[in-house]
CSV table of C-alpha atoms in Angstrom, one decimal:
chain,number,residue,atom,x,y,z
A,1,UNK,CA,83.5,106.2,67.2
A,2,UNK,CA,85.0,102.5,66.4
A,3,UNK,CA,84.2,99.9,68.3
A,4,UNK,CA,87.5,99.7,70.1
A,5,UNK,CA,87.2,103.2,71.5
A,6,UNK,CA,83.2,102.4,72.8
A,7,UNK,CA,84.4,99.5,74.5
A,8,UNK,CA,87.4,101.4,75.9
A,9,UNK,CA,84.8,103.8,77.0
A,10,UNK,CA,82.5,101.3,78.8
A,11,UNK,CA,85.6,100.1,80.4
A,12,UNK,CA,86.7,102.9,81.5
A,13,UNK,CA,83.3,104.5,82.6
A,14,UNK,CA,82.6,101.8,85.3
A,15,UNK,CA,85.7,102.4,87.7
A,16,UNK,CA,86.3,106.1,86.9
A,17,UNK,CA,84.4,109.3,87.7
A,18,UNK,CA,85.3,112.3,85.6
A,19,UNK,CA,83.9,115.8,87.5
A,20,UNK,CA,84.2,119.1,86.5
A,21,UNK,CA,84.0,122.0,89.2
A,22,UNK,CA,85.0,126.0,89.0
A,23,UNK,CA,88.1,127.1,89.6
A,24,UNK,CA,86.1,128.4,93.1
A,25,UNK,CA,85.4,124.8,93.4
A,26,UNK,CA,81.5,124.9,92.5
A,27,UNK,CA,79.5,121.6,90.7
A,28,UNK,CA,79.8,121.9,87.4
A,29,UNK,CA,79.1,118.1,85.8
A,30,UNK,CA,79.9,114.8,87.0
A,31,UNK,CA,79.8,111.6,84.8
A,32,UNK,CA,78.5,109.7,88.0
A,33,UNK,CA,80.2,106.0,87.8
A,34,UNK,CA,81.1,106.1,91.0
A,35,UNK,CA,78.9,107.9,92.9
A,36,UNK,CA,75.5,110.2,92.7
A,37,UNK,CA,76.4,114.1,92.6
A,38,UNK,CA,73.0,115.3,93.4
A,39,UNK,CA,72.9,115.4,97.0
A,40,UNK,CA,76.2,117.1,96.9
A,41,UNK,CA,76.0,119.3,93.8
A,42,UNK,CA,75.2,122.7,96.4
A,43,UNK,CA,78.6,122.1,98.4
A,44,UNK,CA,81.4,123.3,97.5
A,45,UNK,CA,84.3,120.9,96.0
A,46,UNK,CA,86.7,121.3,99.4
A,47,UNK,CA,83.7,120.2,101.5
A,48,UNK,CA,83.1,116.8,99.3
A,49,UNK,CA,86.2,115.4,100.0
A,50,UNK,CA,88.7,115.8,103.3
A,51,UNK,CA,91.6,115.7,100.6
A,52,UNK,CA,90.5,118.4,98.5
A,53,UNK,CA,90.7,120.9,101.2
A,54,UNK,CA,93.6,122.9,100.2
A,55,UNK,CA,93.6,122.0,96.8
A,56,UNK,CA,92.1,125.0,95.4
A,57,UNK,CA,95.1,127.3,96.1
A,58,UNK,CA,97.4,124.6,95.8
A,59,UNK,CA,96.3,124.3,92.2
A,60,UNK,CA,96.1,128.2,91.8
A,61,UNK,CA,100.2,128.4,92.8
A,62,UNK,CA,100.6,125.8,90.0
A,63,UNK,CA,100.5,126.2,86.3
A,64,UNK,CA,97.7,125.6,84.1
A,65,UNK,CA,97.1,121.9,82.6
A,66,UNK,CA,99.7,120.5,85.8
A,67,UNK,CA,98.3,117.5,87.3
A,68,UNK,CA,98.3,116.8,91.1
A,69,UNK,CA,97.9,113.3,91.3
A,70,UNK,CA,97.3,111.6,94.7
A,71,UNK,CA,97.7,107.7,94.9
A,72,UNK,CA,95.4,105.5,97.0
A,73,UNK,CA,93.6,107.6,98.6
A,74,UNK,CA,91.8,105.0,101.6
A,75,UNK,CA,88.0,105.9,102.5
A,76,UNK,CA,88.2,109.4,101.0
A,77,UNK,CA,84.2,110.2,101.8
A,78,UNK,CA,81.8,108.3,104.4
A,79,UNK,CA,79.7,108.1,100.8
A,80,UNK,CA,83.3,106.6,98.9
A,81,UNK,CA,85.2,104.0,101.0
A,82,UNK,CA,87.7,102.0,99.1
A,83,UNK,CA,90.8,102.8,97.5
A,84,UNK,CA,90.8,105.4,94.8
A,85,UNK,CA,93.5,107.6,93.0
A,86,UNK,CA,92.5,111.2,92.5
A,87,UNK,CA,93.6,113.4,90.1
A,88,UNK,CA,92.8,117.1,90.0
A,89,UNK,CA,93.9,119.5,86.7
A,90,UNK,CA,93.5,123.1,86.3
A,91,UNK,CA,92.1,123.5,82.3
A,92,UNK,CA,91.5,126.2,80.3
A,93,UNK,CA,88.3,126.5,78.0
A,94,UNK,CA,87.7,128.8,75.1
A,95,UNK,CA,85.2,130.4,78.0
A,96,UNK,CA,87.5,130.1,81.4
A,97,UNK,CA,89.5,128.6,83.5
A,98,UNK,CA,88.0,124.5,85.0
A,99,UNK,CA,88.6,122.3,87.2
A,100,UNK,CA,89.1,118.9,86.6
A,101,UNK,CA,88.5,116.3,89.3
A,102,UNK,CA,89.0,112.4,88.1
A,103,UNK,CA,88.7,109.8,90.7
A,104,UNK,CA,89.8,106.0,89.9
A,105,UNK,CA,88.8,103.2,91.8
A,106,UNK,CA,91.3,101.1,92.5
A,107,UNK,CA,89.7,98.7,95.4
A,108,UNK,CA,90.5,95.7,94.1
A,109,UNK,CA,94.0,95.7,93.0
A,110,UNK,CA,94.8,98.4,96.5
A,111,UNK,CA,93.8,95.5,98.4
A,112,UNK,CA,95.5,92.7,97.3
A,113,UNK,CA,98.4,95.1,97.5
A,114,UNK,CA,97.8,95.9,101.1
A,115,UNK,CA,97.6,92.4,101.8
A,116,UNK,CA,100.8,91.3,101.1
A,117,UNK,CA,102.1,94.6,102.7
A,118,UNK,CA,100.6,93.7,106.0
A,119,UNK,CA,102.7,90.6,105.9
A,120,UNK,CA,106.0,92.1,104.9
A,121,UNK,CA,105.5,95.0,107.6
A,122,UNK,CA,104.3,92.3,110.2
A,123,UNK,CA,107.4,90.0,109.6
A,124,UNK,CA,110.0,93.2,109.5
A,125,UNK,CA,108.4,94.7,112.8
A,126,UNK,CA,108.7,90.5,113.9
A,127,UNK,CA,112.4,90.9,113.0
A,128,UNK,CA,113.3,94.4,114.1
A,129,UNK,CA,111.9,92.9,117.8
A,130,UNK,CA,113.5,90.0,118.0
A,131,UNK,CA,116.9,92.0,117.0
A,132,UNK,CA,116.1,94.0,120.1
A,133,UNK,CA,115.4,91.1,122.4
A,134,UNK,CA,118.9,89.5,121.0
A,135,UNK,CA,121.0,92.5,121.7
A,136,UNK,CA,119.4,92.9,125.0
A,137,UNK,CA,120.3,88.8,125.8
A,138,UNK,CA,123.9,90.2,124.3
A,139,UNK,CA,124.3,92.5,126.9
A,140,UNK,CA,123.0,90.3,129.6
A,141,UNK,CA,125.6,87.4,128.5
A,142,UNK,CA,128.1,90.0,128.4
A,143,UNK,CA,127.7,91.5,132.3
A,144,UNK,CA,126.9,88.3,133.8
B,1,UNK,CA,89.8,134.5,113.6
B,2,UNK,CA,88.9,131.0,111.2
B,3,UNK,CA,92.2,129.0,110.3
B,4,UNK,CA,92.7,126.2,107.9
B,5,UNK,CA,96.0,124.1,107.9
B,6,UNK,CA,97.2,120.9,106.8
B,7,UNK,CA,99.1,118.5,108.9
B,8,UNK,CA,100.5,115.3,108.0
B,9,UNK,CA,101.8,112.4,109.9
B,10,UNK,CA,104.8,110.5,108.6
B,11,UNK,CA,107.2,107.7,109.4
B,12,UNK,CA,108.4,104.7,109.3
B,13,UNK,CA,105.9,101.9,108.6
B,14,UNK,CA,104.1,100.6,111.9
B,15,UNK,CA,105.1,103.3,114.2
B,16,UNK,CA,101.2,104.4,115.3
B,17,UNK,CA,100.4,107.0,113.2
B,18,UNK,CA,97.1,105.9,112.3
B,19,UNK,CA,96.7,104.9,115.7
B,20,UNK,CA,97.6,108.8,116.6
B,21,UNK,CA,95.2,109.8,113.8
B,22,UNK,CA,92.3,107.8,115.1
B,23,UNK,CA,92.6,108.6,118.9
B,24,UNK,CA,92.9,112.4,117.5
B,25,UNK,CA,90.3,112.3,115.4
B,26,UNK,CA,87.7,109.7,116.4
B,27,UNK,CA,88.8,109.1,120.0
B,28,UNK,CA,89.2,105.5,118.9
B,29,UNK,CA,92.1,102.8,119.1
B,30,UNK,CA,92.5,99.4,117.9
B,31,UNK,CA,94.8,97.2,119.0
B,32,UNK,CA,95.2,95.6,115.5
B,33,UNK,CA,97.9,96.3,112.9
B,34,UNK,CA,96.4,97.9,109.8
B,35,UNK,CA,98.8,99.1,107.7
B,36,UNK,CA,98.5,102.2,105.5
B,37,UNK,CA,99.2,101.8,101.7
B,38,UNK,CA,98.1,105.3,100.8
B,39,UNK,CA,96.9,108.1,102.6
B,40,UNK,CA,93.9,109.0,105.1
B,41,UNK,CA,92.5,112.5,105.2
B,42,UNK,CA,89.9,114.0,107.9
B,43,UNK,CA,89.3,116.7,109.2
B,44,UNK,CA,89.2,118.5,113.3
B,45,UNK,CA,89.2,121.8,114.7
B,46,UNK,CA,90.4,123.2,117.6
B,47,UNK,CA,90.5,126.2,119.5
B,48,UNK,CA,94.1,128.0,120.1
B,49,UNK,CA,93.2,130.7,121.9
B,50,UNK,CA,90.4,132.6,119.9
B,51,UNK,CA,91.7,131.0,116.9
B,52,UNK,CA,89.5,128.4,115.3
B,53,UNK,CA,92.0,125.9,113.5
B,54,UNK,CA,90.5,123.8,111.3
B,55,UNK,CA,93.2,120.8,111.0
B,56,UNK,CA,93.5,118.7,107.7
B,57,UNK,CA,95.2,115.8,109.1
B,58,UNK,CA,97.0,113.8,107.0
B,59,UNK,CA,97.7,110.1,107.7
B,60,UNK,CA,100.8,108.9,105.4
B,61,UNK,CA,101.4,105.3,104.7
B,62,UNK,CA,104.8,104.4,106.7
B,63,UNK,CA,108.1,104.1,104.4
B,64,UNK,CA,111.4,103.3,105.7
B,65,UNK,CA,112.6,106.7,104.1
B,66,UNK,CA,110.7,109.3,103.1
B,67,UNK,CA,112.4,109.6,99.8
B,68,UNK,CA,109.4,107.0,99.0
B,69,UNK,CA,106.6,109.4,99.8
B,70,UNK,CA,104.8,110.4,96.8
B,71,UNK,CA,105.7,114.3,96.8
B,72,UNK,CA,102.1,115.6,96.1
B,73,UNK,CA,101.6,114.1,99.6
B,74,UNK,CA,103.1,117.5,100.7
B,75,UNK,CA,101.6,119.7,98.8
B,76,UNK,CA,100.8,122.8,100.8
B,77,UNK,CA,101.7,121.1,104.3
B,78,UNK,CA,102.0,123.9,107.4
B,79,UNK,CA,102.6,120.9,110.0
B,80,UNK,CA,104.6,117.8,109.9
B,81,UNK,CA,104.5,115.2,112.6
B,82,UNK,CA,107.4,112.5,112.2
B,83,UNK,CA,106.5,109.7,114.1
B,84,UNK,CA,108.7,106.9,115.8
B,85,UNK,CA,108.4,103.9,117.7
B,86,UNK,CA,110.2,103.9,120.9
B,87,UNK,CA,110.4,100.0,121.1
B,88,UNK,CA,112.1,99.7,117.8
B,89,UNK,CA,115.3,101.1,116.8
B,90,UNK,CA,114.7,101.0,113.3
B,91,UNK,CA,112.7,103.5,113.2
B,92,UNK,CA,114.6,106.7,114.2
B,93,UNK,CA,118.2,105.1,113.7
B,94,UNK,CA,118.5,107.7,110.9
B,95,UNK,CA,115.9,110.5,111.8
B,96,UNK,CA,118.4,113.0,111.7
B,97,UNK,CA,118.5,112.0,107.7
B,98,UNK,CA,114.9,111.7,107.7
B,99,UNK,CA,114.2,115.2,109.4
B,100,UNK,CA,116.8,117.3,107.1
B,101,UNK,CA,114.7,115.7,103.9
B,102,UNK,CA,111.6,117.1,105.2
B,103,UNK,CA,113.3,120.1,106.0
B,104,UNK,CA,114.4,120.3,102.6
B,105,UNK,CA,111.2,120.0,100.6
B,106,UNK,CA,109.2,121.7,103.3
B,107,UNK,CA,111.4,124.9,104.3
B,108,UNK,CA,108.3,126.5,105.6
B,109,UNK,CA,106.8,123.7,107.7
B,110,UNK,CA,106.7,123.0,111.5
B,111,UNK,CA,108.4,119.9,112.3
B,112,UNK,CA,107.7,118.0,115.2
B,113,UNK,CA,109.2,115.0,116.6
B,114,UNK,CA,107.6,112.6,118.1
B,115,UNK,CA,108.1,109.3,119.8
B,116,UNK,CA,105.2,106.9,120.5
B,117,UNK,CA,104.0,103.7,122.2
B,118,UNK,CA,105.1,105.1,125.7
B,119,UNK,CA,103.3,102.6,127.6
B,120,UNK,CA,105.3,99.7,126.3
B,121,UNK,CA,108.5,100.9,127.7
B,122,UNK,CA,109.7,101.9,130.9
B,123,UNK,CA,110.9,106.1,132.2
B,124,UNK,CA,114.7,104.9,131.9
B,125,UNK,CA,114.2,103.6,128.2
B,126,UNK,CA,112.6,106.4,127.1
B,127,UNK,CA,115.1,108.9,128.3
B,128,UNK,CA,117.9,106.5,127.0
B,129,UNK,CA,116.2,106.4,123.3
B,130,UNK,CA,115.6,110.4,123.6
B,131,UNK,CA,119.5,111.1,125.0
B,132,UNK,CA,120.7,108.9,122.0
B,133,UNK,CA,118.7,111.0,118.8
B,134,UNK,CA,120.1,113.4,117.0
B,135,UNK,CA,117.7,115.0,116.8
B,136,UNK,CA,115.7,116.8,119.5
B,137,UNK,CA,111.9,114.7,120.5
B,138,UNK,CA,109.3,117.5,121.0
B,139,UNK,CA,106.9,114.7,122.8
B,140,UNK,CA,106.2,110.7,123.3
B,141,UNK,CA,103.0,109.6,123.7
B,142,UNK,CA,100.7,106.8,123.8
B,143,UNK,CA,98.0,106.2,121.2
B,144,UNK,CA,96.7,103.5,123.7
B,145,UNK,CA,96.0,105.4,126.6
B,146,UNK,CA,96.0,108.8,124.7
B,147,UNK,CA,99.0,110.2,126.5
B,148,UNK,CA,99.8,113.7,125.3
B,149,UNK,CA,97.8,113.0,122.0
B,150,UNK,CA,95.9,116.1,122.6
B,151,UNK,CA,98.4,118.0,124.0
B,152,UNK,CA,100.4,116.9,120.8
B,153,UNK,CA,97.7,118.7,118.8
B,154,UNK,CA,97.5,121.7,120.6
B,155,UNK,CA,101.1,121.9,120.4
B,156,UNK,CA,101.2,121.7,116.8
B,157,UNK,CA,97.9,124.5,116.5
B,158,UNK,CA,99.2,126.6,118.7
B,159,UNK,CA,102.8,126.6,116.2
B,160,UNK,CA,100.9,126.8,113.3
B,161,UNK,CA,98.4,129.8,114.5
């Protein structure tokens, strides 16, 4: 491995969490950046995660090595609040068919970006009521 | 009989649908504007008759136009709630546009309409907003007071059973 692929890896590692599960959604591996697996390792993958819920068929009605990618995904677990992307991958191994779960955290960046969102919604909803309350004044003008 | 379907709430930005989706789900509301950048999921069940509906209820960051809604956001949706604000015409000026996308990409889905934030206008303004859609408005509620939330829900189960 060069040195620019370990510390590619190290950087990587710390914000993302690469699982593998059955293609009936049972704990295979976890690399465990983000969270510990062991207390949830019995479960199946659909009870982990609200958002996984469906995903097992979904992913069975699509073709292999397809990627369903999901962007900021907000508090996805009471044990994973923040802002992740999550990416879940049907694969095929030499032995079967895998399911690949990768979840990115994203916190930081997600919000700076909500931030500045919740000032651009608050100033259009601002405007959109003012625009009311000026038609409205319109109208009043306009009978009286 | 056990039932699993996804339902998602969509609409414009700042229209209550996380509002909706806490009062739902946690029998909660805040006051304060938080907006949505992404998507929240969680998870109810309810009983339609001896159904038990387990409801996957998805919470969709508000866009002006639903063009802008990541697509894998509707993977495998049975329900869509489209949400809009009764105080602000901006928000369901085009719905009929709105609505026929959804329709598109989700032939198979129930679609409801619904207006929210009842309690900040009066019975005459509601019917006036409603008489002007082109679009028919299943329901309007209040996430405040929790008008018709539930019965929104039920509504919805009971479609989707």
């Amino acid at each position: 491995m060069t040195n620019l692929e370990k510390y590619r890896l190290e950087h990587l590692s710390k914000s993302t969490q690469v699982m593998l599960f059955d293609v009936e959604g049972t704990f295979l591996e976890s690399c465990d950046s983000l969270f510990n697996t062991e207390e949830l390792n019995d479960n199946p993958l659909h009870t982990w995660f609200p958002i996984a819920g469906n995903i097992i068929d979904t992913l069975k009605a699509v073709d292999t090595n397809t990627e369903l990618f999901f962007p900021r995904v907000e508090d996805p677990a009471d044990f994973l609040t923040g802002i992740y992307d999550f990416r879940f991958v049907r694969i095929e191994t030499s032995e079967n068919s895998k399911l690949l779960v990768i979840i990115s955290d994203f916190t930081e960046i997600y919000d700076k970006y909500r931030y500045f969102q919740q000032q651009y919604n608050e100033v259009r909803i601002e405007k959109q009521h003012l625009e009311v309350q000026l038609s409205q004044l319109r109208q009043q003008g306009g009978q009286s | 009989m056990e039932l699993t379907k996804k339902i998602i709430l969509t609409g414009s930005f700042g229209v209550g649908k996380t509002s909706l989706f806490s009062r739902f789900v946690y029998s909660e509301f805040d006051e304060k504007y938080l907006t949505t950048i992404g998507v929240k999921v969680d998870r109810k069940t309810i009983h339609v008759d001896d159904t038990k509906l387990n409801i996957m209820l998805w919470d969709i960051a508000g866009e002006v136009s639903q063009e802008k809604v990541p697509l894998s956001y509707f993977l495998g949706t049975g329900g869509v709630i489209y949400v809009f604000d009764l105080t602000r015409p901006m928000t369901y000026n085009n719905i009929k546009q709105e609505i026929d996308y959804l329709k598109n990409i989700l032939p198979e889905a129930t679609i409801r309409v619904i207006g929210n934030k009842k309690d900040l206008v009066t019975s005459a303004h509601i019917e006036s907003v409603i008489s002007g859609l082109d679009v028919e408005c299943d329901m309007t509620t209040s996430a405040k007071t929790g008008e018709n939330v539930e019965q929104l829900f039920q509504n919805m189960g009971a479609a989707l059973v």
